[in-house]
mmCIF file of C-alpha atoms in Angstrom:
data_model
loop_
_atom_site.group_PDB
_atom_site.id
_atom_site.type_symbol
_atom_site.label_atom_id
_atom_site.label_comp_id
_atom_site.label_asym_id
_atom_site.label_seq_id
_atom_site.Cartn_x
_atom_site.Cartn_y
_atom_site.Cartn_z
ATOM 1 C CA UNK A 30 -28.724 13.585 -12.546
ATOM 2 C CA UNK A 31 -31.852 13.224 -15.129
ATOM 3 C CA UNK A 32 -33.338 16.046 -13.132
ATOM 4 C CA UNK A 33 -30.821 18.517 -14.312
ATOM 5 C CA UNK A 34 -30.838 17.203 -17.939
ATOM 6 C CA UNK A 35 -34.811 18.276 -17.487
ATOM 7 C CA UNK A 36 -34.050 20.749 -16.037
ATOM 8 C CA UNK A 37 -31.693 22.523 -18.409
ATOM 9 C CA UNK A 38 -33.334 21.334 -22.125
ATOM 10 C CA UNK A 39 -36.029 22.888 -20.793
ATOM 11 C CA UNK A 40 -34.126 26.623 -20.281
ATOM 12 C CA UNK A 41 -32.592 28.548 -22.861
ATOM 13 C CA UNK A 42 -30.923 31.248 -20.255
ATOM 14 C CA UNK A 43 -27.072 30.633 -21.657
ATOM 15 C CA UNK A 44 -25.768 31.479 -18.215
ATOM 16 C CA UNK A 45 -27.796 29.229 -16.454
ATOM 17 C CA UNK A 46 -27.056 26.175 -18.928
ATOM 18 C CA UNK A 47 -22.953 27.528 -18.484
ATOM 19 C CA UNK A 48 -23.637 27.080 -15.338
ATOM 20 C CA UNK A 49 -25.222 23.659 -14.615
ATOM 21 C CA UNK A 50 -22.957 21.752 -17.385
ATOM 22 C CA UNK A 51 -20.077 22.917 -15.471
ATOM 23 C CA UNK A 52 -21.856 21.331 -12.123
ATOM 24 C CA UNK A 53 -22.545 18.838 -13.883
ATOM 25 C CA UNK A 54 -18.686 17.358 -15.345
ATOM 26 C CA UNK A 55 -17.908 18.400 -11.968
ATOM 27 C CA UNK A 56 -19.599 16.005 -10.451
ATOM 28 C CA UNK A 57 -18.637 13.461 -12.267
ATOM 29 C CA UNK A 58 -15.637 11.284 -10.688
ATOM 30 C CA UNK A 59 -12.418 12.330 -13.385
ATOM 31 C CA UNK A 60 -8.934 11.020 -13.153
ATOM 32 C CA UNK A 61 -7.487 13.787 -12.229
ATOM 33 C CA UNK A 62 -8.004 13.416 -8.149
ATOM 34 C CA UNK A 63 -7.570 9.810 -8.577
ATOM 35 C CA UNK A 64 -3.755 10.796 -9.635
ATOM 36 C CA UNK A 65 -3.775 13.695 -7.162
ATOM 37 C CA UNK A 66 -4.531 10.954 -4.156
ATOM 38 C CA UNK A 67 -2.555 8.458 -5.000
ATOM 39 C CA UNK A 68 0.252 11.004 -5.356
ATOM 40 C CA UNK A 69 -0.616 12.316 -1.904
ATOM 41 C CA UNK A 70 -0.546 8.624 0.148
ATOM 42 C CA UNK A 71 2.966 8.091 -2.146
ATOM 43 C CA UNK A 72 4.865 11.090 -0.393
ATOM 44 C CA UNK A 73 2.816 10.595 3.361
ATOM 45 C CA UNK A 74 4.925 6.781 2.108
ATOM 46 C CA UNK A 75 8.249 8.844 1.259
ATOM 47 C CA UNK A 76 7.869 10.229 4.379
ATOM 48 C CA UNK A 77 7.031 7.871 6.809
ATOM 49 C CA UNK A 78 10.601 5.320 4.896
ATOM 50 C CA UNK A 79 12.394 7.877 5.751
ATOM 51 C CA UNK A 80 11.782 9.960 9.339
ATOM 52 C CA UNK A 81 10.767 6.039 10.571
ATOM 53 C CA UNK A 82 12.549 4.964 14.152
ATOM 54 C CA UNK A 83 11.156 1.853 13.639
ATOM 55 C CA UNK A 84 11.818 -1.014 11.042
ATOM 56 C CA UNK A 85 8.351 -2.270 11.258
ATOM 57 C CA UNK A 86 7.376 1.581 10.544
ATOM 58 C CA UNK A 87 9.648 1.472 7.622
ATOM 59 C CA UNK A 88 7.543 -1.645 5.995
ATOM 60 C CA UNK A 89 4.429 0.031 6.529
ATOM 61 C CA UNK A 90 5.298 3.370 4.737
ATOM 62 C CA UNK A 91 6.457 0.989 1.817
ATOM 63 C CA UNK A 92 3.056 -1.125 1.796
ATOM 64 C CA UNK A 93 1.964 2.795 1.144
ATOM 65 C CA UNK A 94 4.043 3.733 -1.782
ATOM 66 C CA UNK A 95 3.112 0.212 -3.124
ATOM 67 C CA UNK A 96 -0.581 0.934 -2.768
ATOM 68 C CA UNK A 97 -0.443 3.951 -3.599
ATOM 69 C CA UNK A 98 1.159 3.043 -6.761
ATOM 70 C CA UNK A 99 -1.710 0.281 -6.979
ATOM 71 C CA UNK A 100 -4.177 2.927 -7.254
ATOM 72 C CA UNK A 101 -2.978 4.600 -10.091
ATOM 73 C CA UNK A 102 -2.501 1.682 -12.467
ATOM 74 C CA UNK A 103 -6.491 0.886 -11.642
ATOM 75 C CA UNK A 104 -7.264 4.731 -12.845
ATOM 76 C CA UNK A 105 -5.044 4.773 -15.422
ATOM 77 C CA UNK A 106 -6.802 1.594 -16.947
ATOM 78 C CA UNK A 107 -10.173 2.471 -15.964
ATOM 79 C CA UNK A 108 -10.055 5.770 -17.538
ATOM 80 C CA UNK A 109 -7.668 5.294 -20.692
ATOM 81 C CA UNK A 110 -7.849 1.719 -21.487
ATOM 82 C CA UNK A 111 -11.499 0.527 -19.954
ATOM 83 C CA UNK A 112 -11.872 -1.894 -22.511
ATOM 84 C CA UNK A 113 -8.434 -4.219 -21.843
ATOM 85 C CA UNK A 114 -8.061 -3.494 -18.296
ATOM 86 C CA UNK A 115 -4.225 -4.445 -18.963
ATOM 87 C CA UNK A 116 -3.951 -1.807 -15.402
ATOM 88 C CA UNK A 117 -5.818 -4.164 -13.188
ATOM 89 C CA UNK A 118 -3.343 -7.490 -14.467
ATOM 90 C CA UNK A 119 -0.848 -5.234 -13.599
ATOM 91 C CA UNK A 120 -2.162 -4.341 -10.548
ATOM 92 C CA UNK A 121 -2.828 -8.120 -9.269
ATOM 93 C CA UNK A 122 1.078 -8.957 -10.176
ATOM 94 C CA UNK A 123 2.258 -5.300 -8.212
ATOM 95 C CA UNK A 124 -0.083 -7.627 -5.051
ATOM 96 C CA UNK A 125 1.040 -10.368 -4.756
ATOM 97 C CA UNK A 126 4.820 -8.948 -4.878
ATOM 98 C CA UNK A 127 4.421 -7.080 -1.971
ATOM 99 C CA UNK A 128 2.654 -9.963 -0.342
ATOM 100 C CA UNK A 129 6.703 -11.387 -0.686
ATOM 101 C CA UNK A 130 8.036 -7.942 0.024
ATOM 102 C CA UNK A 131 6.750 -7.755 3.399
ATOM 103 C CA UNK A 132 6.758 -12.195 3.994
ATOM 104 C CA UNK A 133 10.768 -11.642 3.634
ATOM 105 C CA UNK A 134 10.838 -8.335 5.216
ATOM 106 C CA UNK A 135 9.500 -9.667 8.653
ATOM 107 C CA UNK A 136 11.864 -12.050 7.949
ATOM 108 C CA UNK A 137 14.848 -9.595 7.866
ATOM 109 C CA UNK A 138 13.848 -7.862 10.308
ATOM 110 C CA UNK A 139 13.137 -11.003 12.613
ATOM 111 C CA UNK A 140 16.509 -11.760 11.981
ATOM 112 C CA UNK A 141 18.281 -8.543 13.100
ATOM 113 C CA UNK A 142 15.478 -8.407 16.125
ATOM 114 C CA UNK A 143 17.705 -11.836 17.023
ATOM 115 C CA UNK A 144 20.427 -10.498 16.163
ATOM 116 C CA UNK A 145 20.554 -6.412 17.360
ATOM 117 C CA UNK A 146 18.537 -6.745 20.097
ATOM 118 C CA UNK A 147 16.972 -3.728 18.918
ATOM 119 C CA UNK A 148 14.942 -2.747 16.044
ATOM 120 C CA UNK A 149 15.621 0.711 15.634
ATOM 121 C CA UNK A 150 16.804 1.932 11.895
ATOM 122 C CA UNK A 151 19.614 3.970 13.323
ATOM 123 C CA UNK A 152 21.189 1.212 15.766
ATOM 124 C CA UNK A 153 21.605 -0.794 11.818
ATOM 125 C CA UNK A 154 24.804 0.470 11.097
ATOM 126 C CA UNK A 155 26.882 -2.520 10.087
ATOM 127 C CA UNK A 156 27.852 -1.820 7.182
ATOM 128 C CA UNK A 157 28.568 1.291 7.575
ATOM 129 C CA UNK A 158 32.184 1.695 6.439
ATOM 130 C CA UNK B 1 -20.943 1.352 -10.796
ATOM 131 C CA UNK B 2 -24.748 2.104 -11.482
ATOM 132 C CA UNK B 3 -24.474 4.596 -8.803
ATOM 133 C CA UNK B 4 -25.124 8.877 -9.016
ATOM 134 C CA UNK B 5 -22.710 10.839 -10.139
ATOM 135 C CA UNK B 6 -23.291 12.498 -6.293
ATOM 136 C CA UNK B 7 -22.715 9.425 -4.722
ATOM 137 C CA UNK B 8 -19.861 9.330 -6.282
ATOM 138 C CA UNK B 9 -18.475 12.025 -5.252
ATOM 139 C CA UNK B 10 -19.083 11.863 -1.861
ATOM 140 C CA UNK B 11 -17.896 8.398 -1.066
ATOM 141 C CA UNK B 12 -14.727 9.212 -3.113
ATOM 142 C CA UNK B 13 -14.731 11.831 -0.593
ATOM 143 C CA UNK B 14 -15.347 10.039 2.431
ATOM 144 C CA UNK B 15 -13.117 7.109 1.104
ATOM 145 C CA UNK B 16 -10.638 9.308 0.378
ATOM 146 C CA UNK B 17 -10.292 11.473 4.221
ATOM 147 C CA UNK B 18 -10.098 7.912 5.424
ATOM 148 C CA UNK B 19 -7.803 6.556 3.423
ATOM 149 C CA UNK B 20 -5.042 10.189 4.222
ATOM 150 C CA UNK B 21 -6.672 9.945 7.775
ATOM 151 C CA UNK B 22 -5.293 6.235 8.211
ATOM 152 C CA UNK B 23 -1.994 6.792 6.501
ATOM 153 C CA UNK B 24 -0.863 10.032 7.936
ATOM 154 C CA UNK B 25 -2.091 7.836 10.740
ATOM 155 C CA UNK B 26 0.010 4.588 9.883
ATOM 156 C CA UNK B 27 2.922 7.364 9.548
ATOM 157 C CA UNK B 28 2.869 9.852 12.745
ATOM 158 C CA UNK B 29 1.333 7.764 15.073
ATOM 159 C CA UNK B 30 4.405 6.903 18.369
ATOM 160 C CA UNK B 31 2.516 3.410 18.984
ATOM 161 C CA UNK B 32 2.904 0.975 16.312
ATOM 162 C CA UNK B 33 -0.132 -0.740 16.642
ATOM 163 C CA UNK B 34 -1.909 2.070 16.888
ATOM 164 C CA UNK B 35 -0.316 2.140 13.167
ATOM 165 C CA UNK B 36 -1.022 -1.824 11.829
ATOM 166 C CA UNK B 37 -4.416 -1.238 12.855
ATOM 167 C CA UNK B 38 -4.821 2.715 11.105
ATOM 168 C CA UNK B 39 -2.788 0.262 7.806
ATOM 169 C CA UNK B 40 -5.870 -1.922 7.590
ATOM 170 C CA UNK B 41 -7.896 1.501 7.507
ATOM 171 C CA UNK B 42 -6.202 2.148 4.473
ATOM 172 C CA UNK B 43 -6.127 -0.938 2.755
ATOM 173 C CA UNK B 44 -9.981 -0.776 3.444
ATOM 174 C CA UNK B 45 -9.885 1.928 1.571
ATOM 175 C CA UNK B 46 -8.051 1.218 -0.831
ATOM 176 C CA UNK B 47 -10.723 -1.139 -1.848
ATOM 177 C CA UNK B 48 -13.076 0.963 -1.461
ATOM 178 C CA UNK B 49 -12.094 3.177 -4.431
ATOM 179 C CA UNK B 50 -11.135 0.615 -6.488
ATOM 180 C CA UNK B 51 -14.976 0.043 -6.006
ATOM 181 C CA UNK B 52 -15.405 3.049 -7.450
ATOM 182 C CA UNK B 53 -12.921 2.426 -10.260
ATOM 183 C CA UNK B 54 -15.789 -0.423 -11.932
ATOM 184 C CA UNK B 55 -12.776 -3.113 -10.544
ATOM 185 C CA UNK B 56 -14.830 -5.546 -8.589
ATOM 186 C CA UNK B 57 -12.355 -7.796 -8.866
ATOM 187 C CA UNK B 58 -9.045 -6.304 -7.726
ATOM 188 C CA UNK B 59 -11.207 -5.507 -4.559
ATOM 189 C CA UNK B 60 -11.438 -8.314 -3.678
ATOM 190 C CA UNK B 61 -8.169 -9.474 -3.907
ATOM 191 C CA UNK B 62 -6.973 -6.044 -2.401
ATOM 192 C CA UNK B 63 -9.166 -6.821 0.506
ATOM 193 C CA UNK B 64 -7.597 -11.058 1.000
ATOM 194 C CA UNK B 65 -3.994 -10.618 0.350
ATOM 195 C CA UNK B 66 -3.378 -6.836 2.416
ATOM 196 C CA UNK B 67 -5.955 -6.998 4.908
ATOM 197 C CA UNK B 68 -5.620 -10.542 5.370
ATOM 198 C CA UNK B 69 -2.274 -12.145 4.838
ATOM 199 C CA UNK B 70 0.481 -8.647 4.463
ATOM 200 C CA UNK B 71 -1.562 -6.508 7.561
ATOM 201 C CA UNK B 72 -1.753 -9.567 10.033
ATOM 202 C CA UNK B 73 1.931 -10.399 9.148
ATOM 203 C CA UNK B 74 2.957 -6.946 9.600
ATOM 204 C CA UNK B 75 0.573 -7.937 13.413
ATOM 205 C CA UNK B 76 2.611 -11.299 14.074
ATOM 206 C CA UNK B 77 5.611 -9.634 13.889
ATOM 207 C CA UNK B 78 5.402 -6.278 16.298
ATOM 208 C CA UNK B 79 4.536 -8.649 18.361
ATOM 209 C CA UNK B 80 7.547 -10.982 18.401
ATOM 210 C CA UNK B 81 9.631 -7.901 18.649
ATOM 211 C CA UNK B 82 7.406 -6.651 21.368
ATOM 212 C CA UNK B 83 10.456 -4.816 22.678
ATOM 213 C CA UNK B 84 8.809 -1.565 24.125
ATOM 214 C CA UNK B 85 11.576 0.042 24.122
ATOM 215 C CA UNK B 86 12.183 4.267 23.907
ATOM 216 C CA UNK B 87 13.999 4.442 20.784
ATOM 217 C CA UNK B 88 18.167 7.387 21.869
ATOM 218 C CA UNK B 89 17.342 11.029 20.842
ATOM 219 C CA UNK B 90 19.410 10.984 17.481
ATOM 220 C CA UNK B 91 20.826 15.496 17.172
ATOM 221 C CA UNK B 92 19.973 17.316 15.606
ATOM 222 C CA UNK B 93 16.544 14.566 13.907
ATOM 223 C CA UNK B 94 13.924 17.786 13.615
ATOM 224 C CA UNK B 95 16.803 18.940 10.675
ATOM 225 C CA UNK B 96 16.563 15.984 8.488
ATOM 226 C CA UNK B 97 12.617 15.361 9.437
ATOM 227 C CA UNK B 98 11.676 18.816 7.431
ATOM 228 C CA UNK B 99 14.037 18.514 5.008
ATOM 229 C CA UNK B 100 12.222 15.371 4.399
ATOM 230 C CA UNK B 101 8.501 17.232 4.944
ATOM 231 C CA UNK B 102 10.022 19.975 2.427
ATOM 232 C CA UNK B 103 10.815 17.149 -0.121
ATOM 233 C CA UNK B 104 7.675 15.418 -0.702
ATOM 234 C CA UNK B 105 5.429 18.247 -0.316
ATOM 235 C CA UNK B 106 7.547 19.694 -3.324
ATOM 236 C CA UNK B 107 7.279 15.718 -4.336
ATOM 237 C CA UNK B 108 3.487 16.114 -3.902
ATOM 238 C CA UNK B 109 2.705 19.472 -5.854
ATOM 239 C CA UNK B 110 4.951 18.870 -9.315
ATOM 240 C CA UNK B 111 3.451 15.553 -9.105
ATOM 241 C CA UNK B 112 0.004 17.485 -9.507
ATOM 242 C CA UNK B 113 0.571 20.304 -11.178
ATOM 243 C CA UNK B 114 2.073 17.276 -13.728
ATOM 244 C CA UNK B 115 -1.242 16.077 -13.618
ATOM 245 C CA UNK B 116 -3.283 18.757 -13.967
ATOM 246 C CA UNK B 117 -1.461 19.607 -17.054
ATOM 247 C CA UNK B 118 -0.849 17.235 -18.918
ATOM 248 C CA UNK B 119 -3.631 16.472 -21.507
ATOM 249 C CA UNK B 120 -5.393 13.004 -20.931
ATOM 250 C CA UNK B 121 -6.588 11.052 -23.488
ATOM 251 C CA UNK B 122 -9.965 9.412 -21.837
ATOM 252 C CA UNK B 123 -11.376 6.933 -23.545
ATOM 253 C CA UNK B 124 -15.176 7.298 -24.172
ATOM 254 C CA UNK B 125 -15.311 3.112 -24.307
ATOM 255 C CA UNK B 126 -17.901 2.106 -21.174
ATOM 256 C CA UNK B 127 -16.102 0.397 -19.060
ATOM 257 C CA UNK B 128 -16.869 -3.441 -18.822
ATOM 258 C CA UNK B 129 -17.543 -4.103 -14.911
ATOM 259 C CA UNK B 130 -18.002 -7.807 -13.603
ATOM 260 C CA UNK B 131 -17.225 -8.545 -17.314
ATOM 261 C CA UNK B 132 -13.963 -7.761 -15.819
ATOM 262 C CA UNK B 133 -12.975 -11.373 -14.009
ATOM 263 C CA UNK B 134 -13.614 -12.511 -17.545
ATOM 264 C CA UNK B 135 -11.091 -10.469 -19.006
ATOM 265 C CA UNK B 136 -8.508 -10.817 -16.372
ATOM 266 C CA UNK B 137 -8.630 -15.216 -16.791
ATOM 267 C CA UNK B 138 -7.832 -14.008 -20.225
ATOM 268 C CA UNK B 139 -5.197 -11.599 -19.614
ATOM 269 C CA UNK B 140 -3.178 -14.313 -17.368
ATOM 270 C CA UNK B 141 -3.430 -16.701 -19.675
ATOM 271 C CA UNK B 142 -2.442 -15.941 -22.622
ATOM 272 C CA UNK B 143 -0.240 -12.285 -23.083
ATOM 273 C CA UNK B 144 0.223 -12.621 -19.794
ATOM 274 C CA UNK B 145 1.048 -16.695 -19.401
ATOM 275 C CA UNK B 146 5.092 -15.621 -19.032
ATOM 276 C CA UNK B 147 4.678 -13.394 -16.316
ATOM 277 C CA UNK B 148 1.543 -14.905 -13.976
ATOM 278 C CA UNK B 149 4.288 -18.235 -13.577
ATOM 279 C CA UNK B 150 8.107 -15.868 -13.190
ATOM 280 C CA UNK B 151 4.568 -14.918 -9.937
ATOM 281 C CA UNK B 152 4.069 -18.387 -8.947
ATOM 282 C CA UNK B 153 7.976 -18.934 -9.103
ATOM 283 C CA UNK B 154 9.050 -16.049 -7.118
ATOM 284 C CA UNK B 155 6.415 -16.625 -4.581
ATOM 285 C CA UNK B 156 7.619 -20.190 -3.743
ATOM 286 C CA UNK B 157 10.710 -18.247 -4.051
ATOM 287 C CA UNK B 158 9.502 -16.452 -1.001
ATOM 288 C CA UNK B 159 8.732 -18.443 1.029
ATOM 289 C CA UNK B 160 11.343 -20.783 1.246
ATOM 290 C CA UNK B 161 13.627 -17.247 2.134
ATOM 291 C CA UNK B 162 11.392 -15.847 4.482
ATOM 292 C CA UNK B 163 11.469 -19.352 5.974
ATOM 293 C CA UNK B 164 15.501 -19.449 5.883
ATOM 294 C CA UNK B 165 16.238 -16.390 7.264
ATOM 295 C CA UNK B 166 13.834 -16.064 10.065
ATOM 296 C CA UNK B 167 14.311 -19.878 11.387
ATOM 297 C CA UNK B 168 16.071 -20.040 14.558
ATOM 298 C CA UNK B 169 19.480 -22.126 14.306
ATOM 299 C CA UNK B 170 19.345 -25.877 14.951
ATOM 300 C CA UNK B 171 21.760 -27.661 17.110
ATOM 301 C CA UNK B 172 21.689 -30.846 18.879
ATOM 302 C CA UNK B 173 21.800 -31.729 22.018
ATOM 303 C CA UNK B 174 25.717 -33.273 21.973
ATOM 304 C CA UNK B 175 26.580 -29.448 20.678
ATOM 305 C CA UNK B 176 24.241 -27.899 22.933
ATOM 306 C CA UNK B 177 25.689 -30.112 26.704
ATOM 307 C CA UNK B 178 23.267 -29.353 29.011
ATOM 308 C CA UNK B 179 20.091 -31.787 29.800
ATOM 309 C CA UNK B 180 16.973 -30.453 26.945
ATOM 310 C CA UNK B 181 13.663 -31.864 29.184
ATOM 311 C CA UNK B 182 11.121 -34.022 27.445
ATOM 312 C CA UNK B 183 8.127 -31.342 24.981
ATOM 313 C CA UNK B 184 10.983 -29.075 23.582
ATOM 314 C CA UNK B 185 11.779 -28.171 20.233
ATOM 315 C CA UNK B 186 14.657 -29.242 18.923
ATOM 316 C CA UNK B 187 15.442 -25.332 17.532
ATOM 317 C CA UNK B 188 16.704 -23.315 20.119
ATOM 318 C CA UNK B 189 16.981 -19.014 20.047
ATOM 319 C CA UNK B 190 20.853 -17.824 18.780
ATOM 320 C CA UNK B 191 20.841 -16.660 22.845
ATOM 321 C CA UNK B 192 21.139 -19.685 24.171
ATOM 322 C CA UNK B 193 23.918 -21.598 21.248
ATOM 323 C CA UNK B 194 25.982 -19.099 22.047
ATOM 324 C CA UNK B 195 25.696 -18.801 25.983
ATOM 325 C CA UNK B 196 25.826 -23.002 25.593
ATOM 326 C CA UNK B 197 28.781 -22.342 23.326
ATOM 327 C CA UNK B 198 30.855 -20.760 25.941
#
């Protein structure tokens, strides 16, 4: 983007200068882009979590949710706290917990499959009044 | 990252398109094996986004843990319950799906308006980039030491718990009652156990 700055310094036209300023601002990656992307991923994950019939797909949707939270943490860490990067530390913790959750969740799914012979979420109604 | 702004923007757009498409495929495709491989695509593009956010260490951890461990575990799980079955139709399923989609779209609209209208206190300090590994290590062993140790205990608990939940019942021969051929595991599936006892 250096040539843009050179062109801008040589120009006297105010409108063009304003336009170039806006262009330079819009080409920068901003915090809002990442946050909106994480929100979209979170909503897709919640939709999959509620509507899936297969228990393993429910586990995958939970992984999507955890990933969107991680993306939020990393974006805040880069834009709001670039010195301390505590967000990255939290993201590492979240990744660890997600791995443990996947292992225990798949063990539970396997155990239910052995007992009930299906992975259909609608059939898992043992605890229903 | 020492990339030009335009390059960063283009790679952000490509990575986010890959990620959103993969996530929609994970949720909407009917074949669950395709869903698992698309989940790997989502994880890899997420690692690319982390690199755009100056976090190379977390990107490497993401690929190692998610693509290397979690996704392979999910594929194993799919192949262990490889029952090709068509789920029985639930009446009025489209009502729950439509209402869930409406709630999710509303949540997305709420979150995006919140993100756009909030004045974020963007810091002007340059990110530390490759020094992030040193900073993370210092955090782990000074002010985040207790969570770090607790996480290692939690991993141990999760490992033991997963083994205990998922293992089959161990039955000696005399209880099972029938002759056991050589070269088989001493454990047997629950169906055989219950069938043998009746």
